CSV table of C-alpha atoms and ligand atoms in Angstrom, one decimal:
chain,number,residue,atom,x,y,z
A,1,UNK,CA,111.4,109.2,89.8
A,2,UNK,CA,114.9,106.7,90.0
A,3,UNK,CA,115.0,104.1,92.8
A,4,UNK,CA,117.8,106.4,94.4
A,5,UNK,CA,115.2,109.3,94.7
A,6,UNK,CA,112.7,107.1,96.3
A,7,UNK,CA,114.8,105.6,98.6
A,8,UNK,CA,116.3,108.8,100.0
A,9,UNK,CA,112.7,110.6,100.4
A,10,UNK,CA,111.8,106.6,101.9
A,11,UNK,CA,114.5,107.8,104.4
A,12,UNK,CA,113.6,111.1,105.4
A,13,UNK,CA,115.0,113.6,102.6
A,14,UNK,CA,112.5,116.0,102.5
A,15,UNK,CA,108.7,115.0,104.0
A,16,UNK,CA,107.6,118.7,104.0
A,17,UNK,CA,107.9,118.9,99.7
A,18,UNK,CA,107.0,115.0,99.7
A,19,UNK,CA,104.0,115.1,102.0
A,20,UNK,CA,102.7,118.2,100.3
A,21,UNK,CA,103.3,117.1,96.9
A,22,UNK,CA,101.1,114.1,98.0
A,23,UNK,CA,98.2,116.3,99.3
A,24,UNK,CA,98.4,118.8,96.2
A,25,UNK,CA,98.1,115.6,93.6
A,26,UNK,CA,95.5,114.0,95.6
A,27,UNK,CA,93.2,117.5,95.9
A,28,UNK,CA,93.3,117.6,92.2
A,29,UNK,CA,92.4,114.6,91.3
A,30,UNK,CA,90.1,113.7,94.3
A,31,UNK,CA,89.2,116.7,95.6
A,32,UNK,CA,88.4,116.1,99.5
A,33,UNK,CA,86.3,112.7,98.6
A,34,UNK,CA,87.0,109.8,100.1
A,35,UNK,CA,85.4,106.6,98.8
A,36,UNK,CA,84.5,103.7,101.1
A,37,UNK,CA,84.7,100.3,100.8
A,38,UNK,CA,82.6,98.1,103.0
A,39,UNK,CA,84.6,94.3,103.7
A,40,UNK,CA,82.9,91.1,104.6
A,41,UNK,CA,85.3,89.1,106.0
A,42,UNK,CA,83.3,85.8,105.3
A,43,UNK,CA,85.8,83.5,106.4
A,44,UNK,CA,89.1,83.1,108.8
A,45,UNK,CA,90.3,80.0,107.0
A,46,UNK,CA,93.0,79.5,105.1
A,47,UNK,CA,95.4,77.0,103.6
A,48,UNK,CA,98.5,79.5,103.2
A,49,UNK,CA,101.6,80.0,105.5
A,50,UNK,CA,102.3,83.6,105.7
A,51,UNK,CA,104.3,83.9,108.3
A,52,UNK,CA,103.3,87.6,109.0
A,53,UNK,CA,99.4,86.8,108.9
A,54,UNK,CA,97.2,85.8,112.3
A,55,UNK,CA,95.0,83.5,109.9
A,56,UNK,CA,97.7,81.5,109.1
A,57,UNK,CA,97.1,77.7,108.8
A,58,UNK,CA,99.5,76.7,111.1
A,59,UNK,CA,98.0,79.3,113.9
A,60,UNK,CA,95.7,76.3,115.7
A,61,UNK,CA,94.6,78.6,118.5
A,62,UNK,CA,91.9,80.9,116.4
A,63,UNK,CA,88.8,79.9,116.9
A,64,UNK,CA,87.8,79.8,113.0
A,65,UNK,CA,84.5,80.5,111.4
A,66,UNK,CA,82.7,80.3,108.1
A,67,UNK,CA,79.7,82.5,107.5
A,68,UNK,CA,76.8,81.1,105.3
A,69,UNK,CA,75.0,82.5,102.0
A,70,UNK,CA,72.7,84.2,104.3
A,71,UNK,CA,74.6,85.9,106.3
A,72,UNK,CA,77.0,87.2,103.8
A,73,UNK,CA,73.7,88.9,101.9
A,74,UNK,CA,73.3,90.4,105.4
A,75,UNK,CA,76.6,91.9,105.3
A,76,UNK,CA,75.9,93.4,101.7
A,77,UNK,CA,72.8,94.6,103.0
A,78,UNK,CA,74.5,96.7,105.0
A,79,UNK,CA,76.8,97.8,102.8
A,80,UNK,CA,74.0,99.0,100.9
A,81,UNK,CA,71.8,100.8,103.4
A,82,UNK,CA,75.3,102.6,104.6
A,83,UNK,CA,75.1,103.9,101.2
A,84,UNK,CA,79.0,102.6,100.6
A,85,UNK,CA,79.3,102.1,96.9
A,86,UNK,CA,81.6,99.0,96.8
A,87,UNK,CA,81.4,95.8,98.9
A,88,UNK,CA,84.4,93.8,99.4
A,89,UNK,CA,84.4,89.9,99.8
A,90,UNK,CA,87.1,88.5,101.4
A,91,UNK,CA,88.6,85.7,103.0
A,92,UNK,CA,91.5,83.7,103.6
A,93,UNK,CA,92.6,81.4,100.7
A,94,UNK,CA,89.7,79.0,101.7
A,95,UNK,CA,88.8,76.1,99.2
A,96,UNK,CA,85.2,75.8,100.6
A,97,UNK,CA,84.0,78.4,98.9
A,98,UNK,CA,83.2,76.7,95.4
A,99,UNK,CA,83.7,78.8,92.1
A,100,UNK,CA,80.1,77.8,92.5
A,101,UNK,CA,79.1,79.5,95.5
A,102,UNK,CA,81.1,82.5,94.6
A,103,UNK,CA,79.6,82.7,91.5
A,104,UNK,CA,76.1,82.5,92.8
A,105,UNK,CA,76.8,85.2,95.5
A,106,UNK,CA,78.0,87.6,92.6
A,107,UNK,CA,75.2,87.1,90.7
A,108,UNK,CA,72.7,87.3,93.8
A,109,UNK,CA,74.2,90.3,94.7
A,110,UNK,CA,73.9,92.0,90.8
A,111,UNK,CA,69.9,90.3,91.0
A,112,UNK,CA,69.5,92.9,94.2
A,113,UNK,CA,71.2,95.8,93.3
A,114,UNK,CA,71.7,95.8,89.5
A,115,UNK,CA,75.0,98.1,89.0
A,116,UNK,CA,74.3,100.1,91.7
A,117,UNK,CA,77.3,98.8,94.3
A,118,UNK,CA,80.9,97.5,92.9
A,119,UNK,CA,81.9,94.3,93.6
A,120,UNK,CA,85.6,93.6,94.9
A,121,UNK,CA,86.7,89.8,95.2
A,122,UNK,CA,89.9,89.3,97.8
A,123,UNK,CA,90.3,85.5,97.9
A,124,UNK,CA,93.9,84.9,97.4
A,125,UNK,CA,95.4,83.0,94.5
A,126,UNK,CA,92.6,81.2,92.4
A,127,UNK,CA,92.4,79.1,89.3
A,128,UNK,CA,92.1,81.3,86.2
A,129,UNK,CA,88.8,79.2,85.3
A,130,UNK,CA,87.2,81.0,88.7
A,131,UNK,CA,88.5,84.2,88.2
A,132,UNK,CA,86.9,84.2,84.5
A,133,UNK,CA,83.6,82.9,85.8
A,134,UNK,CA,83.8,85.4,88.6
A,135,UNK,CA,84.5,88.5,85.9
A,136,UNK,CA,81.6,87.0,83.6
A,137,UNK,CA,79.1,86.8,86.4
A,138,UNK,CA,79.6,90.7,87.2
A,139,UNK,CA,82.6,90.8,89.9
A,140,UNK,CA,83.9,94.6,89.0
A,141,UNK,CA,87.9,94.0,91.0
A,142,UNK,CA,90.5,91.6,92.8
A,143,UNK,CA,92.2,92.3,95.1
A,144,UNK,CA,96.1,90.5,95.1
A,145,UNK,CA,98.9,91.9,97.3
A,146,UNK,CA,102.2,91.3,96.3
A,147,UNK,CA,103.3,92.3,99.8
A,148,UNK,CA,107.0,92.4,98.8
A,149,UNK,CA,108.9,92.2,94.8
A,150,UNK,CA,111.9,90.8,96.4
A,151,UNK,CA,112.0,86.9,95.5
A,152,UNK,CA,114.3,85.9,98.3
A,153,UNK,CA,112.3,88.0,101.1
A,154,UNK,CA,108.9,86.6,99.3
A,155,UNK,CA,110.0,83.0,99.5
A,156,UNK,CA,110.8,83.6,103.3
A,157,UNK,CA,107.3,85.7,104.2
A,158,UNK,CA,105.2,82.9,102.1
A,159,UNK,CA,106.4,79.7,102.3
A,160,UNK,CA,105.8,77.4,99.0
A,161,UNK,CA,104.9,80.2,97.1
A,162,UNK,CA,106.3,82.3,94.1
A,163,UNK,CA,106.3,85.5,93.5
A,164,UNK,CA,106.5,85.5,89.7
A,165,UNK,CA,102.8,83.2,90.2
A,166,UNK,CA,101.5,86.0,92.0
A,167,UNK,CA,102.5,88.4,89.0
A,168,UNK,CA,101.1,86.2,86.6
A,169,UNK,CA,97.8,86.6,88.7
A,170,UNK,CA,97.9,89.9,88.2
A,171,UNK,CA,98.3,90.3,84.8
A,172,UNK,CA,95.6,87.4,84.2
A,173,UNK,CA,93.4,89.6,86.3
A,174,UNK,CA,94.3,92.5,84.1
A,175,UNK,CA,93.2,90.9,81.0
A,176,UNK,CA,90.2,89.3,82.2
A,177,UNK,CA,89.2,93.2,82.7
A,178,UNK,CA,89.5,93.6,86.3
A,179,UNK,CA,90.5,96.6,88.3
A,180,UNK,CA,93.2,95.2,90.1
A,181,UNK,CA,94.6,96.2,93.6
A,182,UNK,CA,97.7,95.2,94.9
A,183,UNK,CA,100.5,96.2,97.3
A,184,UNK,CA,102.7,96.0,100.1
A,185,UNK,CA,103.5,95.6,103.4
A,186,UNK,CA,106.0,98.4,104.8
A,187,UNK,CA,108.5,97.4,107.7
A,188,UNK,CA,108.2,93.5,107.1
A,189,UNK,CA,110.6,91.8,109.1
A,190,UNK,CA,114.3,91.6,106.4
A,191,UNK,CA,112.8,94.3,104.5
A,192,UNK,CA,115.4,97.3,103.9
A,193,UNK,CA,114.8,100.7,103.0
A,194,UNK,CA,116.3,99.8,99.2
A,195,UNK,CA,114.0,96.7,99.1
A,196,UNK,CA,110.7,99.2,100.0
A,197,UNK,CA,111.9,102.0,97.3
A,198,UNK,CA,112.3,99.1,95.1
A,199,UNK,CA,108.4,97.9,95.8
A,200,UNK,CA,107.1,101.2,95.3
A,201,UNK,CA,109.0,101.8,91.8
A,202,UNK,CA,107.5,98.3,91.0
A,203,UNK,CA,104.3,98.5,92.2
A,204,UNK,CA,104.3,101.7,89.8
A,205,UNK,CA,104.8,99.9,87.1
A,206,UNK,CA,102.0,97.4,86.8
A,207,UNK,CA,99.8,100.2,86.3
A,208,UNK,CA,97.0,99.0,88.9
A,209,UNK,CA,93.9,100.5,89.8
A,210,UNK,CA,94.3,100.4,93.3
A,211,UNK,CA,97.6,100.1,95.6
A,212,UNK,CA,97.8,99.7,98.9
A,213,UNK,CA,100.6,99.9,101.4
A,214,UNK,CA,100.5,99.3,105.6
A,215,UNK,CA,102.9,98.7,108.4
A,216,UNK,CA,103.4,95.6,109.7
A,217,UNK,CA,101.8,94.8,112.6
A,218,UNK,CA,103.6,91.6,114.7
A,219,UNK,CA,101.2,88.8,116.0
A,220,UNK,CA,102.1,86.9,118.8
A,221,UNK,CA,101.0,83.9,117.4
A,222,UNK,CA,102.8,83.9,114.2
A,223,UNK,CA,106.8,83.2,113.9
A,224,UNK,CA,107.3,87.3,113.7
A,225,UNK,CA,105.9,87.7,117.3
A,226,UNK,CA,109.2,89.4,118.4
A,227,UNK,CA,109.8,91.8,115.6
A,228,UNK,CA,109.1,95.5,115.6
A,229,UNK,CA,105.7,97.3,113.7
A,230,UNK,CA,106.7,99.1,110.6
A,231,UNK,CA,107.2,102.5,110.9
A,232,UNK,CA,104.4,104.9,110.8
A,233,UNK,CA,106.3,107.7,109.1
A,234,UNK,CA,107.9,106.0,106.4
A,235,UNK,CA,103.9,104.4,106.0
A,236,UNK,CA,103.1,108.1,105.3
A,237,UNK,CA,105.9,108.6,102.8
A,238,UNK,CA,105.4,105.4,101.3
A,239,UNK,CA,101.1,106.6,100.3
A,240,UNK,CA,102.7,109.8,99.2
A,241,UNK,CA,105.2,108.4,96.9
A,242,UNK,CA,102.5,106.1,95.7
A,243,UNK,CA,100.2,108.9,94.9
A,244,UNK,CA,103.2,110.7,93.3
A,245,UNK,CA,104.4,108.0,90.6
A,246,UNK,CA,100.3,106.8,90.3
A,247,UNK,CA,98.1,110.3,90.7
A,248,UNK,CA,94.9,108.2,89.1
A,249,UNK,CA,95.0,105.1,91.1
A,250,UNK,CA,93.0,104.8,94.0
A,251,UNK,CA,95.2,104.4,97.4
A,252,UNK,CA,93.6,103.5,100.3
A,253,UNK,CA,94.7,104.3,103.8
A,254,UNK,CA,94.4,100.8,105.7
A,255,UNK,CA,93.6,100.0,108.9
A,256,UNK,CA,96.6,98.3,109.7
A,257,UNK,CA,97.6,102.7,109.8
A,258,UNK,CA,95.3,102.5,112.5
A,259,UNK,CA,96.6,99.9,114.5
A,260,UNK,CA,99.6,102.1,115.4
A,261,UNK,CA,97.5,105.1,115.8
A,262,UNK,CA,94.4,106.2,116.4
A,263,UNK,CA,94.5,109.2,113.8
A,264,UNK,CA,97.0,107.3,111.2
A,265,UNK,CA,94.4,106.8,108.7
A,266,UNK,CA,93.1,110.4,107.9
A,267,UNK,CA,97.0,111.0,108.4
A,268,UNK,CA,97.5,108.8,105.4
A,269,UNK,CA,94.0,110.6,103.4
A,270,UNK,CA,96.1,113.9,104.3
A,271,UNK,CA,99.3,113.0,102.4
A,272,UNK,CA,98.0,111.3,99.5
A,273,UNK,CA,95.4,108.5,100.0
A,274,UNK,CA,91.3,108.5,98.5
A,275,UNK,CA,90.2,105.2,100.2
A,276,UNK,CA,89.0,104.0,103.3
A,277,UNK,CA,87.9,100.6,104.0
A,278,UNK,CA,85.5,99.9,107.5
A,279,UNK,CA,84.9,96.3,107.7
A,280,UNK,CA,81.0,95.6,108.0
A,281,UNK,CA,81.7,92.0,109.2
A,282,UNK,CA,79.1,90.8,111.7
A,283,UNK,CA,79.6,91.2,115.0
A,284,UNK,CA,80.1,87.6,116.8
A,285,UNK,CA,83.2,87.0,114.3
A,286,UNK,CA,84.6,90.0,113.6
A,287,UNK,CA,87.5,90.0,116.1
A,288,UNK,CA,88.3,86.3,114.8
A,289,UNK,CA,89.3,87.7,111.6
A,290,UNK,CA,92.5,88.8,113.2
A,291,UNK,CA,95.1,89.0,110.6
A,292,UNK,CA,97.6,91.2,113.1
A,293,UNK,CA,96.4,92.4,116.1
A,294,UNK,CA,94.4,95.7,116.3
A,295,UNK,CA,92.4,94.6,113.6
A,296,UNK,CA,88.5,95.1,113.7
A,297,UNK,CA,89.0,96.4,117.2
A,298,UNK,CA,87.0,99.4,115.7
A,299,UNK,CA,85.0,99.8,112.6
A,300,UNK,CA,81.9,98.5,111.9
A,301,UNK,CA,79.5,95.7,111.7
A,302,UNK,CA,75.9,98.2,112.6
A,303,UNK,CA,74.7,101.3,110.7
A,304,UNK,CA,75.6,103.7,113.7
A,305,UNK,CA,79.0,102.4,113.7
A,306,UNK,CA,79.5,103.0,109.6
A,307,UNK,CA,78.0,106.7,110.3
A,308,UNK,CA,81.2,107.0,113.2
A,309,UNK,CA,83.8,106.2,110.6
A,310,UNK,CA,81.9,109.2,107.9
A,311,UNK,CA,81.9,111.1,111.4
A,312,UNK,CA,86.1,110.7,111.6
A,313,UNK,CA,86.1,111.3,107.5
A,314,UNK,CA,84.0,114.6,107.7
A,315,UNK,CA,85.7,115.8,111.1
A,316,UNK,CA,89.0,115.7,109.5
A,317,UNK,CA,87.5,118.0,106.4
A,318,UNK,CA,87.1,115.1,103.8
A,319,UNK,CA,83.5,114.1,102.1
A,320,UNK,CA,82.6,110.0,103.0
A,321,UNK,CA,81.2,109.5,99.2
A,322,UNK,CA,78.8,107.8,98.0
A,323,UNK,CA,79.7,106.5,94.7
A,324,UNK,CA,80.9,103.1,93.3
A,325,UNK,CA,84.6,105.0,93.0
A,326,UNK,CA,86.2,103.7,90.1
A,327,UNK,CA,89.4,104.1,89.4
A,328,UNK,CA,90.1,108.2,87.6
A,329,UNK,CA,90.6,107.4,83.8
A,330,UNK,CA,93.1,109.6,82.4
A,331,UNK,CA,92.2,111.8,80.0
B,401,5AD,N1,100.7,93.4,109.5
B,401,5AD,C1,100.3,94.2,108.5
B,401,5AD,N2,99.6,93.9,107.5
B,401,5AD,C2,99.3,92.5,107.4
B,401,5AD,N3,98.7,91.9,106.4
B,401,5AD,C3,98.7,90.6,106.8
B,401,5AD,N4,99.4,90.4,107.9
B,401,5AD,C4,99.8,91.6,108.3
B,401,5AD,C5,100.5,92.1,109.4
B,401,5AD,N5,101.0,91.3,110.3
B,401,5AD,C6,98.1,92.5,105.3
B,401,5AD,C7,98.6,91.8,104.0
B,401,5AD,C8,97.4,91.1,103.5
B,401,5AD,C9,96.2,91.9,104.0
B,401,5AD,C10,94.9,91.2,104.0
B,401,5AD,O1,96.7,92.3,105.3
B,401,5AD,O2,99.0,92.8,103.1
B,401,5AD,O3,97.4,90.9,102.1
């Protein structure tokens, strides 16, 4: 598909033939599983400036909390007896955790479980050295949105950073033999409809494993308080474009979908997207990992609350899976 293409089904062309193209591409590849992802949100800190992002450094009214070796094993634990086949770590960018300590929970983790769960790193922008000792000690995928492929707009959204570093991330990631995610966020604040269609055409390109796109979501304590959420609809076409130009990646429907509407997420499974991911993040911190607002104000952090979010999954006439969920080779 040509940028002009995208952009004009970006703007409304023709959602009956895009959204079922979506859904037909995604059936045959997928079928009606959906594969979960369980997060640990470990850690609110972080040394970045995004001005879109609650956890930004500057934002000195979040109360901010670090969670221990312990308590992240907990957090796996559940992931495990929910019988979710990946676990996600994240955090903000946060140079407390050591390449040492990450390493350690890695390994810790493989000790437990031997190859039984996948493990997904989303830390932000680390030194190649940790992301090599991270791969060797058994870590499976990164996680590395680009958020936006337009320099100028990049520069503005993440102060002090590049956007051609973040690229070189990604293909360092790539060769180290990660599955890499990445991806954008639709309706950021100077973001036009050419600049989206551009993101998705570029996103297609890297040829990544998993890619994700959400609306923004203003939060009132971040310099975007006053702009508008991205738009729902055009979140929809944007997963079924994605699934169009990528049938084998895996495309998760986030929960920032959910933070416009209740429903938005299995909307998103409906025209194109495979993935779901609850966070499991314990309970006394999970509202303090508030990266726009909405966020955590659902999911899950006991057993009973994982089985709700299968519940929605198998309502709606999808299968919650079981499995680790690779990425679909083709054939
Ligand atoms: N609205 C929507 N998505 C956001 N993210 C961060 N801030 C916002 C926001 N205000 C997304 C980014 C980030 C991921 C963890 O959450 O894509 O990489």
């Amino acid at each position: 598909m040509k940028l002009r293409e995208i952009k004009e089904f970006i703007q409304g062309k023709d959602d009956e033939a895009l959204f079922s193209e979506g859904e037909k591409l995604r059936e045959k590849l997928f079928g009606k599983e959906v594969y979960l992802r369980g997060v640990v949100e470990f850690s609110n800190i972080c040394k970045e400036k995004c001005l879109y992002c609650g956890l930004r450094c500057q934002n000195s009214e979040l109360k901010r909390y670090r969670l221990n070796f312990d308590e992240i094993m907990e957090s796996v634990e559940l992931v495990k007896k929910s019988k979710i086949g990946t676990v996600v770590l994240q955090s903000g960018n946060d140079p407390h955790y050591t390449e040492e300590f990450i390493e350690k929970i890695i390994k810790k983790i493989r000790e437990k479980y031997g190859n039984t769960i996948a493990i997904t790193l989303s830390l932000g922008e680390r030194s190649y050295d940790e992301l090599k000792r991270w791969k060797d000690a058994g870590a499976n995928r990164y996680l590395l949105k680009v958020e936006t492929f337009d320099e100028e707009l990049y520069r503005k959204m993440r102060p002090g950073r590049e956007l051609k570093e973040r690229l070189k991330l990604i293909e360092i990631l790539m060769k180290l033999g990660y599955e890499v995610g990445s991806g954008v966020i639709v309706g950021l604040p100077g973001m036009t409809d050419e600049i989206l269609a551009n993101d998705i055409l570029e996103l297609s390109l890297l040829g990544l494993h998993m890619i994700a796109s959400g609306p923004f979501i203003p939060h009132n304590k971040t310099p975007l308080y006053d702009y508008s959420c991205g738009d729902l609809t055009k979140s929809l076409r944007t997963i079924a474009l994605l699934r169009i130009l990528n049938p084998y990646s895996n495309i998760p429907s986030t929960s920032a979908m959910a933070s416009l509407e209740k429903d938005a997420r299995v909307q998103g499974l409906i025209v194109g997207a495979n993935v779901i991911m609850p966070s499991v993040t314990p309970l006394k911190v999970r509202k303090l990992y508030n990266i726009y607002p909405g966020k955590n104000e659902s999911d899950s952090s006991t057993l009973e609350d994982v089985n709700k979010i299968k519940e929605i999954i198998s309502s709606a006439g999808f299968i919650p899976s079981e499995s680790i969920g690779n990425y679909k080779k083709k054939n």
